[in-house]
Short mmCIF file of C-alpha atoms in Angstrom, two decimals:
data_model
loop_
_atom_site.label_atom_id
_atom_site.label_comp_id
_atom_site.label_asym_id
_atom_site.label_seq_id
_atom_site.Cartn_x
_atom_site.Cartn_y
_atom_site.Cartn_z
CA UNK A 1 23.37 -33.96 35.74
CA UNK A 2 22.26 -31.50 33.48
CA UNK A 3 19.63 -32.76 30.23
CA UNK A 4 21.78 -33.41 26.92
CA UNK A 5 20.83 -31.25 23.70
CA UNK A 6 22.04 -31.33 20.25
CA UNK A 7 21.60 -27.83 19.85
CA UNK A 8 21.27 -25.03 21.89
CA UNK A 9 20.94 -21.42 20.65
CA UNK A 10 21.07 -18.07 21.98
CA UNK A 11 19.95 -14.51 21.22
CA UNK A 12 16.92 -13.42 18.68
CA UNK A 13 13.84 -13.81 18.63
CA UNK A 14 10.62 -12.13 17.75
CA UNK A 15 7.22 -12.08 15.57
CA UNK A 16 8.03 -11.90 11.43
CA UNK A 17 4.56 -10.14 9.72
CA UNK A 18 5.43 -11.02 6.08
CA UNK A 19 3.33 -10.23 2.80
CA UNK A 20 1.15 -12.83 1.80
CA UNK A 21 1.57 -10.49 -1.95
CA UNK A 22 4.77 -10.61 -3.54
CA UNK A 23 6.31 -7.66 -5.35
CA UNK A 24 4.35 -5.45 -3.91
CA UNK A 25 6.29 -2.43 -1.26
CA UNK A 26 4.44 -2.29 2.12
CA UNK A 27 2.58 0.60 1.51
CA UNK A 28 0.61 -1.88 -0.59
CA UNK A 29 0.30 -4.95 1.14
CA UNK A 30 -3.11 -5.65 2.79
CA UNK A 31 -2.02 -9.39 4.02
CA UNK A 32 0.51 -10.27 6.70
CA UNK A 33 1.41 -13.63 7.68
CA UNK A 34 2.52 -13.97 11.25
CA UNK A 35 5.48 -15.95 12.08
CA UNK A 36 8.12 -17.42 14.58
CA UNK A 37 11.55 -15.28 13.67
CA UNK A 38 14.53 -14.41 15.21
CA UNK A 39 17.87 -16.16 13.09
CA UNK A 40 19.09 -18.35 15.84
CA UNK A 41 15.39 -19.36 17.06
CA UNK A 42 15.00 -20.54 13.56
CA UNK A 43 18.32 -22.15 13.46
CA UNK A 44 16.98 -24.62 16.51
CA UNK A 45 13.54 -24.95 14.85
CA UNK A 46 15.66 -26.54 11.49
CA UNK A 47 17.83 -28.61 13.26
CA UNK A 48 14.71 -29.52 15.60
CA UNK A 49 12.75 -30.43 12.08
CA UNK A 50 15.75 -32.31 10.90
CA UNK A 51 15.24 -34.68 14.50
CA UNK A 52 17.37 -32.70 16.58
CA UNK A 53 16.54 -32.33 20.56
CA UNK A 54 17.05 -28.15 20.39
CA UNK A 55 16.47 -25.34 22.76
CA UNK A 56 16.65 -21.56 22.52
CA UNK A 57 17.65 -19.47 25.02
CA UNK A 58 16.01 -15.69 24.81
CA UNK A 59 13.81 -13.42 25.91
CA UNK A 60 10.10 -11.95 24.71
CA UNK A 61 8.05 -9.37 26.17
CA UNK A 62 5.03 -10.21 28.63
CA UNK A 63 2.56 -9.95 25.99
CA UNK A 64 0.27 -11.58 23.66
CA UNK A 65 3.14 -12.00 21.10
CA UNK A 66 5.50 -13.70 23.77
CA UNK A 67 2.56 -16.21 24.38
CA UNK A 68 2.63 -16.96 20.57
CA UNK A 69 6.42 -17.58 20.67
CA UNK A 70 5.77 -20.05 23.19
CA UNK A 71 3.60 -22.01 21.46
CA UNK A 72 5.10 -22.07 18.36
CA UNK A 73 8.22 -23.22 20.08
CA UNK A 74 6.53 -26.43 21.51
CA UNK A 75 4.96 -26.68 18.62
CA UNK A 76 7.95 -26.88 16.55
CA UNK A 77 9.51 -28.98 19.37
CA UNK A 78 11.67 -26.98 20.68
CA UNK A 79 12.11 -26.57 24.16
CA UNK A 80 11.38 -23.15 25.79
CA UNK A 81 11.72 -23.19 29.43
CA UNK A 82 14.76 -20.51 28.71
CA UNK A 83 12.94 -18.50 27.14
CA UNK A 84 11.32 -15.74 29.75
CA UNK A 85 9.61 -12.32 29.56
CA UNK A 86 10.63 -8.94 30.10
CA UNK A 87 8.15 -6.61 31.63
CA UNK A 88 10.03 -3.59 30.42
CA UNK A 89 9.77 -3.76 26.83
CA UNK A 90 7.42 -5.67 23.98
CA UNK A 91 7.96 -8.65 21.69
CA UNK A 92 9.65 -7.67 18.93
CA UNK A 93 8.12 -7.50 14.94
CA UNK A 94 9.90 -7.75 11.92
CA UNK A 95 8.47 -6.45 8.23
CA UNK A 96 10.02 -7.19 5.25
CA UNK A 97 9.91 -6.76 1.60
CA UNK A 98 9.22 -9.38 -1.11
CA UNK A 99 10.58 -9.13 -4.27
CA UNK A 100 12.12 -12.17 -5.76
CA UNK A 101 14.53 -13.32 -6.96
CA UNK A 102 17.04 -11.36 -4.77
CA UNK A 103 15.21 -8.08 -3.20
CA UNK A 104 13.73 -8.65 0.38
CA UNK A 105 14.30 -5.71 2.63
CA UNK A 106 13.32 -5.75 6.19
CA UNK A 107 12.30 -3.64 8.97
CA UNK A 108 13.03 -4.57 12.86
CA UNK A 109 10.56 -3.00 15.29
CA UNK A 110 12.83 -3.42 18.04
CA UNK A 111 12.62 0.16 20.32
CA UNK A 112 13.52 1.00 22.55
CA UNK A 113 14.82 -2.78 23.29
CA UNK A 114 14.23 -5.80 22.27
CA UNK A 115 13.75 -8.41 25.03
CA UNK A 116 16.42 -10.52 23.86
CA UNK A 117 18.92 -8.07 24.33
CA UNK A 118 18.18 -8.09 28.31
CA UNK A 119 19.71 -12.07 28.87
CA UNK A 120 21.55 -11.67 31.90
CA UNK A 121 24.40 -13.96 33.06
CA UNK A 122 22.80 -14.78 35.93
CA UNK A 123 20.07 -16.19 34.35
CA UNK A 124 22.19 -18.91 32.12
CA UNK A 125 21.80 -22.32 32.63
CA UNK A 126 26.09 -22.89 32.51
CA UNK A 127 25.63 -27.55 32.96
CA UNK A 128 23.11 -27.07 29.99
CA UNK A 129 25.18 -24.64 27.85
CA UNK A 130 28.44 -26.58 28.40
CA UNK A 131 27.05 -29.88 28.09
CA UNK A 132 24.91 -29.01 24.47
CA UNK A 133 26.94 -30.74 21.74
CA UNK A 134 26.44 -28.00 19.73
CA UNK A 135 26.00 -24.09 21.17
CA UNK A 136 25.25 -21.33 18.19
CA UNK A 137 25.40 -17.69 19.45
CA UNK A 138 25.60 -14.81 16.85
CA UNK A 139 26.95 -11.70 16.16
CA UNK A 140 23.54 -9.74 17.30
CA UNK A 141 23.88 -10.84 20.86
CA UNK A 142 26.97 -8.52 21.26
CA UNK A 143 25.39 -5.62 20.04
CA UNK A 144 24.51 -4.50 24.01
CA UNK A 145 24.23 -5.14 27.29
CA UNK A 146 23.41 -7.20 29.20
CA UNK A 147 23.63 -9.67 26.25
CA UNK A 148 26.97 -8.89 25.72
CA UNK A 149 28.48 -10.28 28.98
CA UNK A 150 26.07 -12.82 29.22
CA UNK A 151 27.01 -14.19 25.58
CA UNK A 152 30.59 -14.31 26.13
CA UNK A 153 29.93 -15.83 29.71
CA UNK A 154 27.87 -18.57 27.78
CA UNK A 155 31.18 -18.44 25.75
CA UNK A 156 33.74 -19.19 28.30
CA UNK A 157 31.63 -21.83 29.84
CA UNK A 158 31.81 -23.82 26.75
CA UNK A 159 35.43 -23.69 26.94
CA UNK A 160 35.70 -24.17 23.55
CA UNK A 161 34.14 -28.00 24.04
CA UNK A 162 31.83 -29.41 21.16
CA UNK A 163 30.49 -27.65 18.46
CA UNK A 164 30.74 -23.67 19.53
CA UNK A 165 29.42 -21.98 16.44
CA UNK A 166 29.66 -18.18 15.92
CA UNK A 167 26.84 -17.29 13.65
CA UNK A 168 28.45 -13.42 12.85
CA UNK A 169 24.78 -12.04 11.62
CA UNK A 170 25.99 -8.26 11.23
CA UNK A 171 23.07 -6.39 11.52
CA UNK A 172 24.56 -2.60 11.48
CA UNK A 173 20.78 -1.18 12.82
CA UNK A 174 21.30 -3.15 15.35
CA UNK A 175 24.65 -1.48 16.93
CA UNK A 176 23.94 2.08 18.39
CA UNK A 177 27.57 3.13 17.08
CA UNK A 178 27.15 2.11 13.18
CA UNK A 179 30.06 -0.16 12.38
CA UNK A 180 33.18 1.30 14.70
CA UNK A 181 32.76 -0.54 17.46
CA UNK A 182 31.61 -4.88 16.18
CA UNK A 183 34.95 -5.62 14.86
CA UNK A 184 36.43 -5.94 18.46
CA UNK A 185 33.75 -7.72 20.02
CA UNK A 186 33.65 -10.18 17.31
CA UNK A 187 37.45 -10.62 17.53
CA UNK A 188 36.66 -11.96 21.32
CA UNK A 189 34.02 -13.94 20.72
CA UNK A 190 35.77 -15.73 17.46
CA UNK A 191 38.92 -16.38 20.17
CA UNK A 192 36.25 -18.60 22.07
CA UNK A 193 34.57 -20.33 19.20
CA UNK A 194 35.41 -23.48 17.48
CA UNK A 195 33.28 -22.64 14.20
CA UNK A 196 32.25 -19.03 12.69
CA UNK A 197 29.56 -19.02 10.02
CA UNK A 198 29.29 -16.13 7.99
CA UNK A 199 28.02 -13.89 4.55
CA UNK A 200 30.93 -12.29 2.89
CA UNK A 201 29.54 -8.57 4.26
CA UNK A 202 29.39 -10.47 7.78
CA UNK A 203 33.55 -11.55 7.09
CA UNK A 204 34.51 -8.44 6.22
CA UNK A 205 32.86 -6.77 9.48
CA UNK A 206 34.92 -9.77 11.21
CA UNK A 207 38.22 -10.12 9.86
CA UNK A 208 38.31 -7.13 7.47
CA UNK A 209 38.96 -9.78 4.49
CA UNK A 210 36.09 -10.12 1.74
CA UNK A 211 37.59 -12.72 -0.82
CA UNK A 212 36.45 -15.53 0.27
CA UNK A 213 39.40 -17.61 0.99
CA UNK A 214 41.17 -14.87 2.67
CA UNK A 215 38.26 -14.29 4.93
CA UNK A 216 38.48 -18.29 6.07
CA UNK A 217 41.72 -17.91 6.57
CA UNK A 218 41.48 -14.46 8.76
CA UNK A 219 38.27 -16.13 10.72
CA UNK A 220 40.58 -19.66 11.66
CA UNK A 221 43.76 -16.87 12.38
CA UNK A 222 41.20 -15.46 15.35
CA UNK A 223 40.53 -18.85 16.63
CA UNK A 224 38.25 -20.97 15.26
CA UNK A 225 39.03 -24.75 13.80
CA UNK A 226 36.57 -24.73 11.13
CA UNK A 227 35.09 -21.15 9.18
CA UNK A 228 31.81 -21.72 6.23
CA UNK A 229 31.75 -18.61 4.09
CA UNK A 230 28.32 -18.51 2.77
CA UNK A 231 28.88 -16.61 -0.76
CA UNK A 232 25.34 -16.38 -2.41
CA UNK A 233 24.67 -17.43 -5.95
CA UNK A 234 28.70 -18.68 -5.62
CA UNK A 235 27.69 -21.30 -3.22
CA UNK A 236 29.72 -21.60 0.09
CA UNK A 237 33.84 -22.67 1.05
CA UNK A 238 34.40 -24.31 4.00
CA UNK A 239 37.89 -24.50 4.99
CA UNK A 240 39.36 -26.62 8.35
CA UNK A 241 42.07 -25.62 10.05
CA UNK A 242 44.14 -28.61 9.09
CA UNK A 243 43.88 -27.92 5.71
CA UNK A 244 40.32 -29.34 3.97
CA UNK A 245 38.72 -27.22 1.68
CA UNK A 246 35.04 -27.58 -0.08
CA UNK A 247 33.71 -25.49 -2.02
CA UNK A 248 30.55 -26.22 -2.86
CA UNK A 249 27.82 -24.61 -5.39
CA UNK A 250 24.50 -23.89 -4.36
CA UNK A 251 21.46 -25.89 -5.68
CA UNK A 252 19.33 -24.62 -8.05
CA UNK A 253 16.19 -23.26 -6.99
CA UNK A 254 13.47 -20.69 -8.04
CA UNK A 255 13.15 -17.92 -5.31
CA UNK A 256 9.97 -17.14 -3.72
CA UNK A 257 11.71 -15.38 -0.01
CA UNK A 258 15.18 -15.66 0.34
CA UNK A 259 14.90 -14.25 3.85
CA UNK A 260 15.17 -18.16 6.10
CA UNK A 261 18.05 -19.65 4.08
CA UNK A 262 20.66 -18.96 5.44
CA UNK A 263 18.94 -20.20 9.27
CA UNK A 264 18.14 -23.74 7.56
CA UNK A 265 21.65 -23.83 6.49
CA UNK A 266 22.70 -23.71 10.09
CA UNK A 267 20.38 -25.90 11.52
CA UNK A 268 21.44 -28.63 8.81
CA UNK A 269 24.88 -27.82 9.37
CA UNK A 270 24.47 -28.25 12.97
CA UNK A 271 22.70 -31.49 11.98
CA UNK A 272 25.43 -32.41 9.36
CA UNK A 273 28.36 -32.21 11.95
CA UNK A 274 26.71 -33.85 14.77
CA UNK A 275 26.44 -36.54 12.52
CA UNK A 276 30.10 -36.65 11.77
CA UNK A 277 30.00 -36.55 7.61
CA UNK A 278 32.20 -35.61 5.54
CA UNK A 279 32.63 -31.38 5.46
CA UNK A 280 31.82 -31.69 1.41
CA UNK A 281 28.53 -33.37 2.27
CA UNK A 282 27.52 -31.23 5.15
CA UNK A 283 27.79 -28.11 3.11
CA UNK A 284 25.65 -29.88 0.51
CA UNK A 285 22.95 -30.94 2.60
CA UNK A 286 22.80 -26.93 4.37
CA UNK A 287 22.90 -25.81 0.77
CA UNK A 288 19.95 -27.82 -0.24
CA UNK A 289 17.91 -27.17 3.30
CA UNK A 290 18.76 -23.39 2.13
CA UNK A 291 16.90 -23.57 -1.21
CA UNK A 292 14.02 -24.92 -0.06
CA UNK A 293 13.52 -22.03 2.44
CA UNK A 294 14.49 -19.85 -0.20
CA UNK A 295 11.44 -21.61 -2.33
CA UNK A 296 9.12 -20.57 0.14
CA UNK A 297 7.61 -17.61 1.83
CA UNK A 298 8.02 -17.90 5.51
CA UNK A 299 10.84 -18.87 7.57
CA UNK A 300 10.30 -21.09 10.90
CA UNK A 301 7.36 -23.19 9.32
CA UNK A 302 9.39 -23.52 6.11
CA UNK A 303 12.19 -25.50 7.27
CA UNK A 304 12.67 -28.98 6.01
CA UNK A 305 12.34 -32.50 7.09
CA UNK A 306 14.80 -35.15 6.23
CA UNK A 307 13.04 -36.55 3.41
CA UNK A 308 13.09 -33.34 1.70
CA UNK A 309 16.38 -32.49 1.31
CA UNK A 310 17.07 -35.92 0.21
CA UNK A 311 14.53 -35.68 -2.53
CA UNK A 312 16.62 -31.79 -3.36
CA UNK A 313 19.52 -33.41 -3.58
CA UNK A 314 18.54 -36.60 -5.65
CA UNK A 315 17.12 -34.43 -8.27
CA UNK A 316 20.18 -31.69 -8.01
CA UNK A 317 17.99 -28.83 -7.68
CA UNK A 318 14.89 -27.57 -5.88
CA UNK A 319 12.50 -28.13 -8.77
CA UNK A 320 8.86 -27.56 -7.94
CA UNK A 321 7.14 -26.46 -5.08
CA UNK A 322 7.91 -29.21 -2.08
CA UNK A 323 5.65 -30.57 -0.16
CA UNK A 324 4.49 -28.58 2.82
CA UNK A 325 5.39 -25.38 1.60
CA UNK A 326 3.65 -22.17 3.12
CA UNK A 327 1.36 -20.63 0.58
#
């Protein structure tokens, strides 16, 4: 009998070197943090923080980065043990930019692979993945074999059971022919999902359909029972195949990164549904988890415990700096 998780995620991972100076380009930084990154690694470190039991399947290089993914897994309780190295090609970095409040671009060091695009089927633990209550995959994970197969095969095991989230996370650098060929794969992938999270840039790569109600309508058309378009400074709509709607407005909040957001959002939304609330109040708890990222520099040490969002959403907005922010 395979081990029960809450979450289980699947794809990205890597080491995020971000500016410890703001507003300044990289030419003229001389301070890097160094981070746990990767979206859906951070998406089981949130819902881990938020009490979760969480795993991440992926892949790292055998290197001295891979050993520091480790251990900042276990130490953010998640569990590792599928998370293996590749001998072909390094741990992957990630740069970015800091300019708040809306200006943060990055730069993936991912050449010529990135371990976690070499997860093979054969390598999947299928009990585990079907038996997670929750299983979050995104849209990078298709971007090339062996990934590809192995993501949909993780796919088709779930069988549709639980909470089988689609986290689209279009990342155009990431597919070696530009935007012609996504729209296909993420048509299969949204037939075997149950709930598709995306950006509106991510919905239109998807479905074709920006406006936001049109694109949750074009995401539950392809298959899924419940689609969260995340809309920026609009907030995010969530609407259910039998008809519920919220719309919810973000929470106010003075932005430091906004890179890490959107990944707390999921792993409180993860948290939200496994807890079986209300869809209005799940998108207002991810929505507050989001701003207090978004208040902060880093991403995987930045994400929230419990008694933070409640304090955000007592006081309506993410008002000062919280309480074990990264500097």
């Amino acid at each position: 009998m395979p081990e029960l998780y809450d979450v289980i995620t699947m794809g990205r991972i890597g080491v995020d070197l971000y500016p410890l100076q703001t507003g300044l380009p990289l030419a003229r930084v001389d301070t890097f943090g160094k981070f746990l990154g990767g979206s859906p690694t951070n998406v089981a470190v949130a819902a881990a923080r938020l009490g979760r039991r969480t795993a991440v399947v992926t892949r790292t290089g055998r290197d001295a980065f891979g050993d520091y993914l480790h251990q900042q897994l276990r130490e953010f309780g998640v569990d590792d043990r599928w998370v293996t190295p590749v001998d072909a090609y390094p741990t992957p970095v990630t740069f970015c930019e800091i300019f708040p409040p809306d200006d943060f671009p990055l730069y993936f060091y991912r050449r010529p692979k990135a371990p976690d695009l070499e997860i093979h089927t054969s390598e999947l633990d299928l009990d585990a993945i079907r038996s997670a209550r929750v299983f979050w995959m995104t849209g990078t994970g298709l971007c090339a074999e062996p990934s590809r197969t192995a993501t949909l095969a993780a796919l088709r095991a779930r069988d549709r059971s639980g909470l089988t989230v689609f986290d689209l996370d279009w990342r155009p650098m990431f597919w070696d022919d530009g935007s012609a060929g996504p729209t296909a794969r993420y048509r299969e992938a949204l037939a075997l999902a149950t709930v598709a999270v995306g950006n509106l840039d991510e919905c239109e790569i998807a479905t074709g359909e920006r406006e936001p109600y049109a694109a949750a309508r074009a995401l539950i058309a392809a298959g899924v029972e419940l689609a969260v378009v995340k809309q920026g400074p609009e907030g995010v709509l969530a609407v259910h195949r039998d008809g519920m709607v919220a719309d919810v407005p973000p929470l106010p909040v003075e932005v430091v990164n906004g890179l890490g957001a959107g990944d707390a959002f999921g792993g409180a939304l993860c948290h939200g549904l496994l807890a079986g609330w209300e869809t209005g109040r799940v998108m207002r708890y991810a929505n507050a988890a989001g701003a207090i990222v978004a208040s902060r520099l880093a991403c995987s040490p930045a994400m929230p415990f419990p008694y933070e969002v409640e304090a955000a959403l007592t006081a309506g907005a993410v008002t000062s700096r919280p309480t074990g922010a990264t500097p």
